[in-house]
């Protein structure tokens, strides 16, 4: 019964899919929590690329990095060529990308320029053109523009997550986003929910939350 009730989109990691009962379901919100500079954007792109390789359509909203650079990172994931070397292997990279079964659309909005409503309007526009996505990525929710007036920043951020969860339900598509952990999480082996920056209600709103730890020794060892 549970399988028939949830149409899920798998992640590239079997161990995560097992925990999630097959992946993130339509109308659900998944959040990746990590401190700054750990690789939240790369992880979202790895998620997207896995879905594209399965012949599905992904829409990637970026509010931090520009469209071309995000595209370059996807090219790097698909081809295995580092971003700095892609210019030397253009033809090889192009061949690998043309062989992919799925579709990728990247849309850039400047930081704090787009609200969840802006993203929703764009999604509906894309659906009308016949490109219904199987997965939506928002990089990342903490820098989406809040709607309404809030005394405290944490309340505004909590409201963004609620709106994003509502949008996932409205368009019946899973949405993955990322969230900042606070500075003290940098030295943690396992980042718990108490280390999430700003509003704890993010945890209560999301359907699935995954944290990532990458300490200095990991960066040096490239792990």
Coordinates of N, CA and C in Angstrom, one line a residue:
X1 N 0.8 -1.2 0.0 CA 0.0 0.0 0.0 C 0.9 1.2 0.0
X2 N 1.9 1.2 0.8 CA 2.8 2.4 0.9 C 3.5 2.7 -0.4
X3 N 3.9 1.6 -1.1 CA 4.6 1.8 -2.4 C 3.6 2.4 -3.4
X4 N 2.4 2.0 -3.4 CA 1.4 2.5 -4.4 C 1.0 3.9 -4.1
X5 N 1.2 4.3 -2.8 CA 0.7 5.7 -2.4 C 1.8 6.7 -2.6
X6 N 3.1 6.3 -2.7 CA 4.2 7.3 -2.9 C 4.9 7.0 -4.2
X7 N 4.9 8.0 -5.1 CA 5.7 7.9 -6.3 C 7.0 8.6 -6.0
X8 N 8.1 7.8 -5.9 CA 9.3 8.4 -5.4 C 10.4 8.7 -6.5
X9 N 11.3 9.6 -6.2 CA 12.4 9.8 -7.1 C 13.7 9.5 -6.4
X10 N 14.4 8.5 -6.9 CA 15.6 8.0 -6.2 C 16.7 9.0 -6.1
X11 N 17.5 8.9 -5.1 CA 18.8 9.6 -5.0 C 19.9 8.7 -5.6
X12 N 21.1 9.2 -5.8 CA 22.1 8.3 -6.4 C 22.7 7.4 -5.4
X13 N 22.2 7.4 -4.1 CA 22.9 6.7 -3.0 C 21.9 5.6 -2.5
X14 N 22.2 4.4 -2.6 CA 21.3 3.3 -2.2 C 21.0 3.3 -0.7
X15 N 22.0 3.6 0.1 CA 21.8 3.6 1.5 C 20.8 4.7 1.9
X16 N 20.8 5.8 1.2 CA 19.8 6.9 1.5 C 18.4 6.5 1.0
X17 N 18.4 5.8 -0.2 CA 17.1 5.4 -0.7 C 16.4 4.4 0.2
X18 N 17.2 3.5 0.9 CA 16.7 2.5 1.8 C 16.0 3.2 3.0
X19 N 16.7 4.2 3.5 CA 16.2 5.0 4.7 C 14.9 5.7 4.3
X20 N 14.8 6.2 3.0 CA 13.7 7.0 2.6 C 12.6 6.2 1.9
X21 N 12.7 4.9 2.0 CA 11.7 4.0 1.4 C 11.6 4.3 -0.1
X22 N 12.7 4.4 -0.8 CA 12.7 4.6 -2.3 C 13.1 5.9 -2.8
X23 N 13.3 6.9 -1.9 CA 13.6 8.3 -2.4 C 12.6 9.3 -1.9
X24 N 12.7 10.5 -2.4 CA 11.8 11.6 -2.0 C 10.5 11.5 -2.8
X25 N 9.4 11.6 -2.2 CA 8.1 11.4 -2.9 C 7.6 12.7 -3.4
X26 N 6.6 12.6 -4.4 CA 6.0 13.8 -5.0 C 5.3 14.6 -3.8
X27 N 5.5 15.9 -3.8 CA 5.0 16.8 -2.8 C 5.8 16.8 -1.5
X28 N 6.9 16.2 -1.5 CA 7.8 16.2 -0.3 C 9.0 17.1 -0.4
X29 N 9.5 17.6 0.8 CA 10.6 18.5 0.8 C 11.8 17.8 1.5
X30 N 12.9 17.7 0.8 CA 14.1 17.2 1.3 C 15.2 18.3 1.6
X31 N 15.9 18.2 2.7 CA 16.9 19.3 3.0 C 18.2 18.7 3.3
X32 N 19.3 19.3 2.7 CA 20.6 18.9 3.1 C 21.2 20.0 3.9
X33 N 21.7 19.6 5.1 CA 22.2 20.6 6.1 C 23.7 20.4 6.2
X34 N 24.5 21.5 6.1 CA 25.9 21.5 6.2 C 26.4 22.9 6.4
X35 N 27.6 23.0 7.1 CA 28.2 24.4 7.2 C 28.6 25.0 5.9
X36 N 28.9 26.2 5.8 CA 29.4 26.9 4.6 C 30.6 26.2 4.0
X37 N 30.7 26.1 2.7 CA 31.9 25.6 2.0 C 32.1 24.1 2.1
X38 N 31.1 23.3 2.5 CA 31.3 21.9 2.7 C 30.9 21.2 1.4
X39 N 30.0 21.7 0.6 CA 29.7 21.1 -0.7 C 28.2 20.8 -0.8
X40 N 27.3 21.7 -0.3 CA 25.9 21.6 -0.4 C 25.4 21.6 -1.8
X41 N 26.0 22.6 -2.6 CA 25.6 22.8 -4.0 C 26.0 21.6 -4.8
X42 N 27.2 21.1 -4.6 CA 27.7 19.9 -5.3 C 26.8 18.7 -5.1
X43 N 26.4 18.6 -3.8 CA 25.5 17.5 -3.4 C 24.1 17.6 -4.1
X44 N 23.6 18.8 -4.2 CA 22.3 19.0 -4.9 C 22.5 18.6 -6.4
X45 N 23.7 19.0 -6.9 CA 23.9 18.7 -8.4 C 24.1 17.2 -8.6
X46 N 24.7 16.6 -7.6 CA 24.9 15.1 -7.7 C 23.5 14.4 -7.7
X47 N 22.6 15.0 -6.9 CA 21.2 14.5 -6.8 C 20.6 14.6 -8.2
X48 N 20.7 15.8 -8.7 CA 20.1 16.2 -10.0 C 20.6 15.3 -11.1
X49 N 21.9 15.1 -11.2 CA 22.6 14.4 -12.3 C 22.1 12.9 -12.2
X50 N 22.0 12.4 -11.0 CA 21.5 11.0 -10.9 C 20.1 10.8 -11.5
X51 N 19.3 11.8 -11.3 CA 17.9 11.7 -11.8 C 17.9 11.9 -13.3
X52 N 18.7 12.8 -13.8 CA 18.8 13.0 -15.3 C 19.3 11.7 -16.0
X53 N 20.3 11.1 -15.4 CA 20.8 9.8 -16.0 C 19.8 8.7 -16.0
X54 N 18.7 8.8 -15.2 CA 17.6 7.9 -15.2 C 16.5 8.3 -16.2
X55 N 16.8 9.3 -17.1 CA 15.9 9.7 -18.1 C 14.8 10.7 -17.7
X56 N 15.0 11.3 -16.6 CA 14.0 12.2 -16.0 C 14.4 13.7 -16.2
X57 N 13.4 14.6 -16.0 CA 13.6 16.0 -16.1 C 13.8 16.7 -14.8
X58 N 14.9 17.5 -14.7 CA 15.2 18.2 -13.5 C 15.2 19.7 -13.7
X59 N 14.7 20.5 -12.8 CA 14.8 22.0 -12.9 C 15.6 22.4 -11.7
X60 N 16.7 23.1 -12.0 CA 17.6 23.5 -10.9 C 17.6 25.1 -10.8
X61 N 17.0 25.5 -9.7 CA 17.0 27.0 -9.4 C 18.2 27.3 -8.6
X62 N 19.0 28.3 -9.1 CA 20.2 28.7 -8.4 C 20.1 30.2 -8.0
X63 N 20.3 30.4 -6.7 CA 20.2 31.8 -6.2 C 21.6 32.3 -5.7
X64 N 22.6 31.6 -6.1 CA 24.0 31.9 -5.6 C 25.0 31.9 -6.8
X65 N 25.1 30.8 -7.5 CA 26.0 30.7 -8.6 C 25.3 30.9 -9.9
X66 N 26.0 31.5 -10.9 CA 25.3 31.8 -12.1 C 25.0 30.5 -13.0
X67 N 24.1 30.7 -13.9 CA 23.6 29.5 -14.7 C 24.8 28.8 -15.4
X68 N 25.7 29.5 -16.0 CA 26.8 28.9 -16.8 C 27.7 28.1 -15.9
X69 N 28.0 28.6 -14.7 CA 28.9 27.8 -13.8 C 28.2 26.6 -13.2
X70 N 26.9 26.7 -13.0 CA 26.1 25.5 -12.5 C 26.1 24.5 -13.6
X71 N 25.9 24.9 -14.9 CA 26.0 24.0 -16.0 C 27.3 23.3 -16.2
X72 N 28.4 24.1 -15.9 CA 29.7 23.6 -16.0 C 29.9 22.5 -15.0
X73 N 29.4 22.7 -13.8 CA 29.5 21.7 -12.7 C 28.8 20.4 -13.1
X74 N 27.6 20.5 -13.7 CA 26.9 19.3 -14.2 C 27.7 18.6 -15.3
X75 N 28.3 19.4 -16.2 CA 29.1 18.8 -17.2 C 30.2 18.0 -16.6
X76 N 30.8 18.5 -15.5 CA 31.9 17.8 -14.9 C 31.4 16.5 -14.2
X77 N 30.2 16.5 -13.6 CA 29.7 15.3 -13.0 C 29.4 14.2 -14.0
X78 N 28.8 14.7 -15.1 CA 28.4 13.7 -16.2 C 29.7 13.1 -16.9
X79 N 30.7 13.9 -17.1 CA 31.9 13.5 -17.9 C 33.0 13.0 -17.1
X80 N 33.1 13.4 -15.8 CA 34.2 13.0 -14.9 C 35.4 13.8 -15.2
X81 N 35.3 14.9 -16.0 CA 36.4 15.8 -16.3 C 36.2 17.0 -15.3
X82 N 37.3 17.5 -14.7 CA 37.2 18.6 -13.7 C 36.8 19.9 -14.5
X83 N 36.1 20.8 -13.7 CA 35.6 22.0 -14.4 C 36.6 22.8 -15.1
X84 N 37.8 22.8 -14.5 CA 38.9 23.6 -15.1 C 39.5 23.0 -16.4
X85 N 39.2 21.7 -16.6 CA 39.8 21.0 -17.8 C 38.7 20.8 -18.9
X86 N 37.5 21.1 -18.6 CA 36.4 20.9 -19.6 C 36.7 21.5 -21.0
X87 N 37.3 22.7 -20.9 CA 37.6 23.4 -22.2 C 38.6 22.6 -23.1
X88 N 39.3 21.7 -22.6 CA 40.3 20.9 -23.4 C 39.6 19.6 -23.9
X89 N 38.4 19.3 -23.4 CA 37.8 18.0 -23.8 C 36.3 18.3 -24.2
X90 N 36.1 19.4 -24.9 CA 34.8 19.8 -25.3 C 34.0 18.7 -26.0
X91 N 34.6 18.1 -27.0 CA 33.9 17.1 -27.8 C 33.5 15.9 -27.0
X92 N 34.5 15.4 -26.2 CA 34.2 14.2 -25.4 C 33.0 14.5 -24.4
X93 N 33.1 15.7 -23.8 CA 32.0 16.0 -22.8 C 30.7 16.1 -23.5
X94 N 30.7 16.8 -24.7 CA 29.5 16.9 -25.5 C 28.8 15.6 -25.8
X95 N 29.7 14.6 -26.2 CA 29.2 13.3 -26.6 C 28.5 12.6 -25.4
X96 N 29.1 12.8 -24.2 CA 28.5 12.1 -23.0 C 27.2 12.8 -22.7
X97 N 27.1 14.1 -22.8 CA 25.9 14.8 -22.5 C 24.7 14.5 -23.5
X98 N 25.1 14.4 -24.8 CA 24.1 14.1 -25.8 C 23.5 12.7 -25.6
X99 N 24.3 11.8 -24.9 CA 23.9 10.4 -24.7 C 22.9 10.3 -23.5
X100 N 22.8 11.4 -22.7 CA 21.9 11.3 -21.5 C 20.4 11.2 -21.9
X101 N 19.7 10.5 -21.1 CA 18.3 10.3 -21.4 C 17.4 11.5 -21.0
X102 N 17.8 12.1 -19.9 CA 16.9 13.1 -19.3 C 17.2 14.6 -19.7
X103 N 16.5 15.5 -19.1 CA 16.6 16.9 -19.4 C 17.0 17.7 -18.2
X104 N 17.7 18.8 -18.4 CA 18.1 19.7 -17.3 C 17.8 21.1 -17.7
X105 N 17.1 21.8 -16.8 CA 16.8 23.2 -17.0 C 17.4 24.0 -15.8
X106 N 18.2 25.0 -16.1 CA 18.8 25.8 -15.0 C 18.3 27.2 -15.1
X107 N 17.8 27.7 -13.9 CA 17.3 29.0 -13.9 C 18.0 29.8 -12.7
X108 N 18.6 30.9 -13.1 CA 19.3 31.8 -12.1 C 18.4 32.9 -11.6
X109 N 18.3 33.1 -10.3 CA 17.7 34.3 -9.8 C 18.7 34.9 -8.8
X110 N 18.9 36.3 -8.8 CA 19.8 36.8 -7.9 C 19.4 36.6 -6.4
X111 N 20.4 36.5 -5.5 CA 20.1 36.2 -4.1 C 19.0 37.2 -3.6
X112 N 18.0 36.7 -2.9 CA 16.9 37.4 -2.2 C 16.1 38.2 -3.3
X113 N 16.2 37.8 -4.6 CA 15.4 38.5 -5.6 C 14.1 37.7 -5.9
X114 N 14.2 36.4 -5.6 CA 13.0 35.5 -6.0 C 12.4 34.9 -4.7
X115 N 11.1 35.0 -4.6 CA 10.4 34.3 -3.5 C 9.9 33.0 -4.0
X116 N 9.3 32.2 -3.1 CA 8.8 30.9 -3.5 C 7.7 31.1 -4.5
X117 N 6.9 32.2 -4.4 CA 5.9 32.5 -5.4 C 6.5 32.7 -6.8
X118 N 7.7 33.4 -6.9 CA 8.4 33.6 -8.1 C 8.7 32.2 -8.8
X119 N 9.3 31.3 -7.9 CA 9.7 30.0 -8.4 C 8.5 29.2 -8.9
X120 N 7.4 29.4 -8.1 CA 6.1 28.7 -8.5 C 5.6 29.1 -9.8
X121 N 5.6 30.5 -10.0 CA 5.1 31.0 -11.3 C 6.0 30.5 -12.5
X122 N 7.3 30.4 -12.3 CA 8.2 30.0 -13.3 C 8.0 28.5 -13.6
X123 N 7.7 27.7 -12.5 CA 7.4 26.3 -12.7 C 6.2 26.0 -13.5
X124 N 5.2 26.8 -13.2 CA 3.9 26.7 -14.0 C 4.1 27.0 -15.5
X125 N 4.9 28.1 -15.7 CA 5.2 28.5 -17.1 C 5.9 27.3 -17.8
X126 N 6.8 26.7 -17.2 CA 7.6 25.6 -17.8 C 6.6 24.4 -18.1
X127 N 5.7 24.1 -17.1 CA 4.7 23.0 -17.3 C 3.9 23.3 -18.5
X128 N 3.5 24.6 -18.7 CA 2.6 24.9 -19.9 C 3.4 24.7 -21.2
X129 N 4.7 24.8 -21.1 CA 5.5 24.6 -22.4 C 5.7 23.1 -22.6
X130 N 5.2 22.2 -21.7 CA 5.3 20.8 -21.9 C 6.4 20.1 -21.3
X131 N 7.1 20.8 -20.3 CA 8.3 20.3 -19.6 C 8.0 20.1 -18.1
X132 N 7.1 19.1 -17.8 CA 6.8 18.9 -16.4 C 8.0 18.2 -15.7
X133 N 8.6 18.9 -14.7 CA 9.8 18.3 -14.0 C 9.4 17.1 -13.2
X134 N 10.4 16.2 -13.0 CA 10.3 15.0 -12.1 C 10.9 15.4 -10.8
X135 N 11.8 16.4 -10.8 CA 12.5 16.8 -9.5 C 12.8 18.3 -9.6
X136 N 12.7 19.0 -8.5 CA 13.1 20.5 -8.5 C 14.1 20.6 -7.4
X137 N 15.2 21.4 -7.8 CA 16.3 21.7 -6.8 C 16.3 23.2 -6.6
X138 N 16.4 23.6 -5.3 CA 16.5 25.0 -5.0 C 17.7 25.2 -4.2
X139 N 18.7 26.0 -4.8 CA 20.0 26.2 -4.2 C 20.2 27.6 -3.8
X140 N 19.9 28.0 -2.6 CA 19.3 27.2 -1.5 C 18.2 28.0 -0.8
X141 N 17.3 27.4 0.0 CA 16.1 28.0 0.5 C 16.5 29.2 1.5
X142 N 17.6 29.2 2.2 CA 17.9 30.2 3.2 C 18.1 31.6 2.5
X143 N 18.3 31.6 1.2 CA 18.5 32.9 0.5 C 17.4 33.2 -0.5
X144 N 16.3 32.5 -0.3 CA 15.0 32.9 -1.0 C 14.4 34.1 -0.4
X145 N 13.8 34.9 -1.2 CA 13.2 36.2 -0.6 C 11.9 35.8 0.2
X146 N 11.8 36.3 1.4 CA 10.6 36.0 2.2 C 9.4 36.8 1.7
X147 N 8.2 36.4 1.9 CA 7.0 37.2 1.6 C 6.4 37.6 2.9
X148 N 6.1 38.8 3.0 CA 5.5 39.3 4.3 C 6.5 40.0 5.2
X149 N 6.1 40.6 6.3 CA 6.9 41.3 7.2 C 7.2 40.4 8.4
X150 N 8.4 40.3 8.8 CA 8.8 39.5 10.0 C 9.7 40.2 10.9
X151 N 9.5 40.2 12.2 CA 10.4 40.9 13.1 C 11.8 40.3 13.1
X152 N 11.8 38.9 13.1 CA 13.1 38.2 13.2 C 13.3 37.4 11.9
X153 N 14.6 37.4 11.6 CA 15.0 36.6 10.4 C 14.6 35.2 10.4
X154 N 14.7 34.5 11.6 CA 14.4 33.1 11.7 C 13.0 32.8 11.4
X155 N 12.1 33.7 11.7 CA 10.7 33.5 11.4 C 10.4 33.6 9.9
X156 N 11.2 34.5 9.2 CA 11.1 34.7 7.8 C 11.6 33.4 7.1
X157 N 12.7 32.8 7.6 CA 13.2 31.6 7.0 C 12.3 30.4 7.2
X158 N 11.7 30.3 8.4 CA 10.8 29.3 8.7 C 9.6 29.3 7.7
X159 N 9.1 30.5 7.4 CA 8.0 30.7 6.5 C 8.4 30.3 5.1
X160 N 9.6 30.6 4.7 CA 10.1 30.1 3.3 C 10.0 28.6 3.2
X161 N 10.4 27.9 4.2 CA 10.4 26.4 4.2 C 9.0 25.9 4.1
X162 N 8.1 26.6 4.8 CA 6.7 26.2 4.8 C 6.1 26.4 3.4
X163 N 6.4 27.6 2.8 CA 6.0 27.9 1.4 C 6.5 26.9 0.4
X164 N 7.8 26.5 0.6 CA 8.4 25.6 -0.3 C 7.8 24.2 -0.3
X165 N 7.5 23.8 1.0 CA 6.8 22.5 1.2 C 5.4 22.5 0.6
X166 N 4.8 23.7 0.7 CA 3.4 23.9 0.1 C 3.5 23.8 -1.5
X167 N 4.6 24.4 -2.0 CA 4.7 24.4 -3.5 C 5.0 23.0 -4.0
X168 N 5.8 22.2 -3.3 CA 6.0 20.8 -3.6 C 4.7 20.0 -3.7
X169 N 3.8 20.3 -2.8 CA 2.5 19.7 -2.8 C 1.6 20.1 -3.9
X170 N 1.7 21.4 -4.2 CA 0.8 22.0 -5.2 C 1.2 21.5 -6.6
X171 N 2.5 21.4 -6.9 CA 2.9 20.9 -8.2 C 3.1 19.4 -8.3
X172 N 3.0 18.8 -7.1 CA 3.2 17.3 -7.0 C 4.5 16.8 -7.5
X173 N 5.5 17.5 -7.0 CA 6.9 17.1 -7.4 C 7.8 17.2 -6.2
X174 N 8.8 16.3 -6.0 CA 9.7 16.4 -4.9 C 10.6 17.6 -5.0
X175 N 10.9 18.3 -4.0 CA 11.8 19.4 -4.0 C 12.9 19.2 -3.0
X176 N 14.1 19.3 -3.5 CA 15.3 19.2 -2.6 C 15.9 20.6 -2.5
X177 N 16.4 21.0 -1.3 CA 17.1 22.2 -1.1 C 18.2 22.0 0.0
X178 N 18.9 23.1 0.3 CA 20.0 23.0 1.3 C 19.8 24.0 2.3
X179 N 20.4 23.8 3.5 CA 20.3 24.8 4.6 C 21.7 24.9 5.3
X180 N 21.9 26.0 5.9 CA 23.2 26.3 6.6 C 23.1 25.6 8.0
X181 N 24.2 25.0 8.4 CA 24.4 24.6 9.8 C 25.2 25.8 10.4
X182 N 25.2 25.9 11.7 CA 25.9 27.0 12.3 C 27.4 26.7 12.4
X183 N 28.2 27.7 12.7 CA 29.7 27.6 12.7 C 30.2 26.5 13.6
X184 N 29.6 26.3 14.7 CA 30.1 25.2 15.7 C 30.0 23.8 15.0
X185 N 29.2 23.7 14.0 CA 29.0 22.4 13.3 C 30.3 22.0 12.5
X186 N 31.1 22.9 12.2 CA 32.3 22.7 11.4 C 33.2 21.6 11.9
X187 N 33.3 21.4 13.3 CA 34.1 20.4 13.9 C 33.4 19.2 14.3
X188 N 32.1 19.1 14.0 CA 31.3 17.9 14.4 C 31.5 16.8 13.5
X189 N 31.6 15.6 14.1 CA 31.6 14.3 13.3 C 30.3 14.1 12.7
X190 N 29.2 14.2 13.5 CA 27.8 14.0 13.0 C 27.1 15.3 13.4
X191 N 26.5 16.0 12.4 CA 25.8 17.2 12.7 C 24.3 16.9 13.0
X192 N 23.9 17.2 14.2 CA 22.6 17.0 14.7 C 21.6 18.1 14.4
X193 N 20.3 17.9 14.6 CA 19.3 19.0 14.3 C 19.5 20.2 15.2
X194 N 20.2 20.1 16.3 CA 20.5 21.3 17.2 C 21.5 22.2 16.6
X195 N 22.2 21.8 15.5 CA 23.2 22.7 14.9 C 22.7 23.4 13.7
X196 N 21.4 23.3 13.4 CA 20.9 24.0 12.3 C 20.8 25.5 12.5
X197 N 21.2 26.3 11.5 CA 21.2 27.8 11.7 C 19.8 28.4 11.6
X198 N 19.6 29.5 12.3 CA 18.3 30.2 12.3 C 17.2 29.4 12.9
X199 N 16.1 29.1 12.1 CA 14.9 28.6 12.7 C 14.8 27.1 12.7
X200 N 14.6 26.5 13.9 CA 14.4 25.0 14.0 C 13.2 24.5 13.3
X201 N 12.3 25.3 13.0 CA 11.0 24.9 12.3 C 11.3 24.3 10.9
X202 N 12.5 24.6 10.4 CA 12.9 23.9 9.1 C 12.8 22.4 9.2
X203 N 13.3 21.9 10.4 CA 13.4 20.5 10.6 C 12.0 19.9 10.7
X204 N 11.1 20.7 11.3 CA 9.7 20.2 11.5 C 8.9 20.2 10.2
X205 N 9.3 21.2 9.3 CA 8.5 21.3 8.0 C 9.0 20.3 7.0
X206 N 10.3 20.0 7.0 CA 10.8 19.1 5.9 C 10.4 17.7 6.2
X207 N 10.3 16.9 5.1 CA 9.9 15.5 5.2 C 11.2 14.6 5.4
X208 N 12.3 15.1 4.9 CA 13.5 14.3 5.1 C 14.7 15.3 5.2
X209 N 15.5 15.1 6.3 CA 16.7 16.0 6.5 C 17.9 15.2 6.6
X210 N 18.9 15.6 5.8 CA 20.2 14.8 5.8 C 21.3 15.8 6.1
X211 N 22.2 15.5 7.0 CA 23.3 16.4 7.3 C 24.6 15.9 6.7
X212 N 25.6 16.8 6.4 CA 26.8 16.4 5.9 C 28.0 17.0 6.7
X213 N 28.9 16.2 7.1 CA 30.1 16.6 7.8 C 31.3 16.5 6.9
X214 N 32.1 17.6 6.9 CA 33.4 17.5 6.1 C 34.4 18.4 6.8
X215 N 35.2 17.7 7.6 CA 36.2 18.5 8.4 C 37.4 18.8 7.6
X216 N 38.3 19.6 8.2 CA 39.6 20.0 7.5 C 40.3 18.8 6.9
X217 N 40.5 17.8 7.8 CA 41.2 16.6 7.3 C 40.6 15.9 6.1
X218 N 39.2 15.9 6.1 CA 38.5 15.4 4.9 C 38.8 16.2 3.7
X219 N 38.8 17.5 3.8 CA 39.1 18.3 2.6 C 40.5 18.0 2.1
X220 N 41.5 17.9 3.0 CA 42.9 17.6 2.6 C 43.0 16.2 1.9
X221 N 42.2 15.3 2.4 CA 42.2 13.9 1.9 C 41.3 13.7 0.7
X222 N 40.5 14.8 0.4 CA 39.5 14.8 -0.7 C 38.5 13.7 -0.5
X223 N 38.0 13.7 0.7 CA 36.9 12.7 1.1 C 35.7 13.4 1.6

